Amino acid sequence: MQVMQDALLLLKRLRDAFSGAKLPRMSEKTLFQKIMDREEPGDILYEDDLCVALRDINPQAPTHVLVVPRKPIPNLDALTEDDEPLVGHLFVVAQRVAADEGLADGYRTVLNNGPDAQQTVAHVHLHLIGGRKMTWPPG
Ligand code: 5GP
């Protein structure tokens, strides 16, 4: 029994050590899943079988939308070949939302992966940012 408890503790420590973005427990819904399931409030602009587009709560530009797959993939490193069409779909939806938002002069798409990139929500999401002139390189 002690061996099992030690193994569990080790697993928890490994999870915390390797996740800059705090990983939810296996059974726990991510923040974005809760918004999709209408358990948390969210300004949803678009949704289909594969993804949801919602306004970011802390917008970095006049338009700041998150395109989130329904599948709770924690980060880019966890993608598999099976996810290739899904990732393409996120970009097509971003394009559609950008057109709806009138971003004719351009926009930026960003996918933060891991602690160095400041990923804070462990559920893959594409940021669609526009409506102002951007600078490069990003901070
Ligand atoms: P990340 O830092 O992981 O790339 O992006 C997470 C994004 O989720 C941030 O831009 C943050 O403002 C946004 N966010 C965090 N909490 C909420 C929330 O409760 N609702 C919405 N709509 N966006 C959120």
CSV table of C-alpha atoms and ligand atoms in Angstrom, one decimal:
chain,number,residue,atom,x,y,z
A,1,MET,CA,0.0,0.0,0.0
A,2,GLN,CA,2.8,2.4,0.9
A,3,VAL,CA,4.4,1.6,-2.5
A,4,MET,CA,1.2,2.7,-4.2
A,5,GLN,CA,1.0,5.9,-2.2
A,6,ASP,CA,4.7,6.7,-2.9
A,7,ALA,CA,4.1,6.1,-6.6
A,8,LEU,CA,1.0,8.4,-6.6
A,9,LEU,CA,3.0,11.1,-4.9
A,10,LEU,CA,5.8,10.8,-7.4
A,11,LEU,CA,3.3,11.0,-10.3
A,12,LYS,CA,1.8,14.2,-8.8
A,13,ARG,CA,5.3,15.8,-8.3
A,14,LEU,CA,6.2,14.9,-11.9
A,15,ARG,CA,3.0,16.4,-13.2
A,16,ASP,CA,3.7,19.6,-11.3
A,17,ALA,CA,7.3,19.7,-12.3
A,18,PHE,CA,6.7,19.3,-16.0
A,19,SER,CA,3.7,21.6,-16.4
A,20,GLY,CA,4.3,25.3,-16.5
A,21,ALA,CA,0.6,25.5,-17.2
A,22,LYS,CA,-1.2,23.7,-14.4
A,23,LEU,CA,-2.5,20.4,-15.8
A,24,PRO,CA,-6.0,19.5,-14.7
A,25,ARG,CA,-6.7,16.1,-13.2
A,26,MET,CA,-7.6,13.4,-15.8
A,27,SER,CA,-11.3,13.6,-14.9
A,28,GLU,CA,-11.4,17.4,-14.5
A,29,LYS,CA,-12.7,19.6,-17.3
A,30,THR,CA,-10.5,22.4,-18.5
A,31,LEU,CA,-11.6,26.0,-18.2
A,32,PHE,CA,-12.4,26.0,-21.9
A,33,GLN,CA,-14.4,22.8,-21.7
A,34,LYS,CA,-16.5,24.4,-18.9
A,35,ILE,CA,-17.1,27.4,-21.1
A,36,MET,CA,-18.1,25.2,-24.1
A,37,ASP,CA,-20.4,23.2,-21.8
A,38,ARG,CA,-22.0,26.5,-20.5
A,39,GLU,CA,-20.8,25.8,-17.0
A,40,GLU,CA,-18.7,29.0,-17.0
A,41,PRO,CA,-19.6,32.2,-18.8
A,42,GLY,CA,-18.1,33.0,-22.1
A,43,ASP,CA,-18.7,35.1,-25.2
A,44,ILE,CA,-18.9,32.4,-27.9
A,45,LEU,CA,-18.8,33.8,-31.4
A,46,TYR,CA,-18.8,30.5,-33.3
A,47,GLU,CA,-19.0,26.8,-32.7
A,48,ASP,CA,-19.2,23.5,-34.6
A,49,ASP,CA,-18.6,19.8,-34.0
A,50,LEU,CA,-14.8,20.3,-33.7
A,51,CYS,CA,-14.1,23.7,-32.1
A,52,VAL,CA,-15.4,26.8,-30.4
A,53,ALA,CA,-14.3,30.5,-30.9
A,54,LEU,CA,-14.7,32.8,-27.9
A,55,ARG,CA,-13.6,36.2,-27.0
A,56,ASP,CA,-10.6,36.4,-24.7
A,57,ILE,CA,-11.4,37.7,-21.2
A,58,ASN,CA,-8.3,39.9,-21.3
A,59,PRO,CA,-8.1,41.2,-24.9
A,60,GLN,CA,-4.7,42.3,-26.2
A,61,ALA,CA,-6.2,44.1,-29.2
A,62,PRO,CA,-9.6,45.3,-30.3
A,63,THR,CA,-10.3,41.7,-31.5
A,64,HIS,CA,-8.9,38.9,-29.4
A,65,VAL,CA,-10.6,35.5,-30.0
A,66,LEU,CA,-9.5,32.1,-28.9
A,67,VAL,CA,-10.2,29.2,-31.3
A,68,VAL,CA,-10.3,26.1,-29.1
A,69,PRO,CA,-10.8,22.4,-30.2
A,70,ARG,CA,-13.4,20.5,-28.3
A,71,LYS,CA,-10.8,17.8,-27.8
A,72,PRO,CA,-8.9,18.8,-24.6
A,73,ILE,CA,-5.4,18.5,-26.0
A,74,PRO,CA,-3.2,20.0,-23.3
A,75,ASN,CA,-0.5,21.6,-25.5
A,76,LEU,CA,1.2,21.5,-28.9
A,77,ASP,CA,3.6,18.7,-27.8
A,78,ALA,CA,0.6,16.4,-27.2
A,79,LEU,CA,-0.7,16.6,-30.8
A,80,THR,CA,-0.7,13.4,-32.8
A,81,GLU,CA,-0.9,12.8,-36.5
A,82,ASP,CA,-4.6,12.1,-36.0
A,83,ASP,CA,-5.0,15.8,-35.0
A,84,GLU,CA,-3.6,17.2,-38.3
A,85,PRO,CA,-7.1,17.9,-39.8
A,86,LEU,CA,-8.3,19.4,-36.5
A,87,VAL,CA,-5.4,21.8,-36.4
A,88,GLY,CA,-6.0,22.9,-40.0
A,89,HIS,CA,-9.7,23.4,-39.1
A,90,LEU,CA,-8.7,25.8,-36.3
A,91,PHE,CA,-7.0,28.0,-38.8
A,92,VAL,CA,-9.9,27.9,-41.2
A,93,VAL,CA,-12.2,28.9,-38.4
A,94,ALA,CA,-9.8,31.7,-37.4
A,95,GLN,CA,-9.9,33.0,-41.0
A,96,ARG,CA,-13.7,32.9,-40.9
A,97,VAL,CA,-13.9,34.8,-37.6
A,98,ALA,CA,-11.3,37.3,-38.8
A,99,ALA,CA,-13.5,38.1,-41.8
A,100,ASP,CA,-16.6,38.4,-39.6
A,101,GLU,CA,-14.7,40.8,-37.4
A,102,GLY,CA,-13.7,42.9,-40.4
A,103,LEU,CA,-9.9,42.3,-40.1
A,104,ALA,CA,-9.3,43.2,-43.7
A,105,ASP,CA,-5.9,44.7,-43.0
A,106,GLY,CA,-4.5,41.6,-41.3
A,107,TYR,CA,-4.3,39.8,-38.0
A,108,ARG,CA,-2.0,37.6,-36.0
A,109,THR,CA,-2.5,33.9,-34.9
A,110,VAL,CA,-0.5,32.7,-32.0
A,111,LEU,CA,-0.3,29.4,-30.2
A,112,ASN,CA,1.6,29.6,-26.9
A,113,ASN,CA,3.2,26.3,-26.0
A,114,GLY,CA,4.7,25.7,-22.5
A,115,PRO,CA,6.0,28.0,-19.8
A,116,ASP,CA,8.6,29.9,-21.9
A,117,ALA,CA,5.8,30.9,-24.2
A,118,GLN,CA,3.5,31.9,-21.3
A,119,GLN,CA,0.9,29.2,-21.9
A,120,THR,CA,-1.5,29.5,-19.0
A,121,VAL,CA,-4.4,27.3,-20.0
A,122,ALA,CA,-3.5,23.6,-20.6
A,123,HIS,CA,-6.0,23.2,-23.5
A,124,VAL,CA,-4.7,24.0,-26.9
A,125,HIS,CA,-6.1,27.2,-28.3
A,126,LEU,CA,-5.3,29.5,-31.2
A,127,HIS,CA,-5.2,33.2,-30.4
A,128,LEU,CA,-6.6,35.4,-33.2
A,129,ILE,CA,-5.5,38.9,-32.5
A,130,GLY,CA,-6.3,42.0,-34.7
A,131,GLY,CA,-7.7,45.4,-35.1
A,132,ARG,CA,-4.5,47.3,-34.4
A,133,LYS,CA,-1.0,47.6,-35.9
A,134,MET,CA,1.3,44.8,-34.4
A,135,THR,CA,4.9,45.0,-33.6
A,136,TRP,CA,7.6,42.4,-34.2
A,137,PRO,CA,9.3,40.6,-32.5
A,138,PRO,CA,6.6,39.7,-30.0
A,139,GLY,CA,7.5,40.2,-26.3
B,1,5GP,P1,-2.4,31.2,-23.0
B,1,5GP,O1,-1.7,32.2,-22.1
B,1,5GP,O2,-2.6,29.9,-22.4
B,1,5GP,O3,-1.8,31.2,-24.4
B,1,5GP,O4,-3.9,31.9,-23.2
B,1,5GP,C1,-4.9,31.7,-22.3
B,1,5GP,C2,-5.8,32.9,-22.6
B,1,5GP,O5,-7.1,32.6,-22.0
B,1,5GP,C3,-5.4,34.2,-22.1
B,1,5GP,O6,-5.2,35.1,-23.2
B,1,5GP,C4,-6.4,34.6,-21.1
B,1,5GP,O7,-6.7,36.0,-21.1
B,1,5GP,C5,-7.6,33.8,-21.5
B,1,5GP,N1,-8.5,33.4,-20.4
B,1,5GP,C6,-8.1,33.1,-19.1
B,1,5GP,N2,-9.2,32.9,-18.4
B,1,5GP,C7,-10.3,33.1,-19.2
B,1,5GP,C8,-11.7,33.0,-19.0
B,1,5GP,O8,-12.2,32.7,-18.0
B,1,5GP,N3,-12.5,33.3,-20.1
B,1,5GP,C9,-12.0,33.7,-21.3
B,1,5GP,N4,-12.8,33.9,-22.3
B,1,5GP,N5,-10.6,33.7,-21.5
B,1,5GP,C10,-9.8,33.4,-20.5
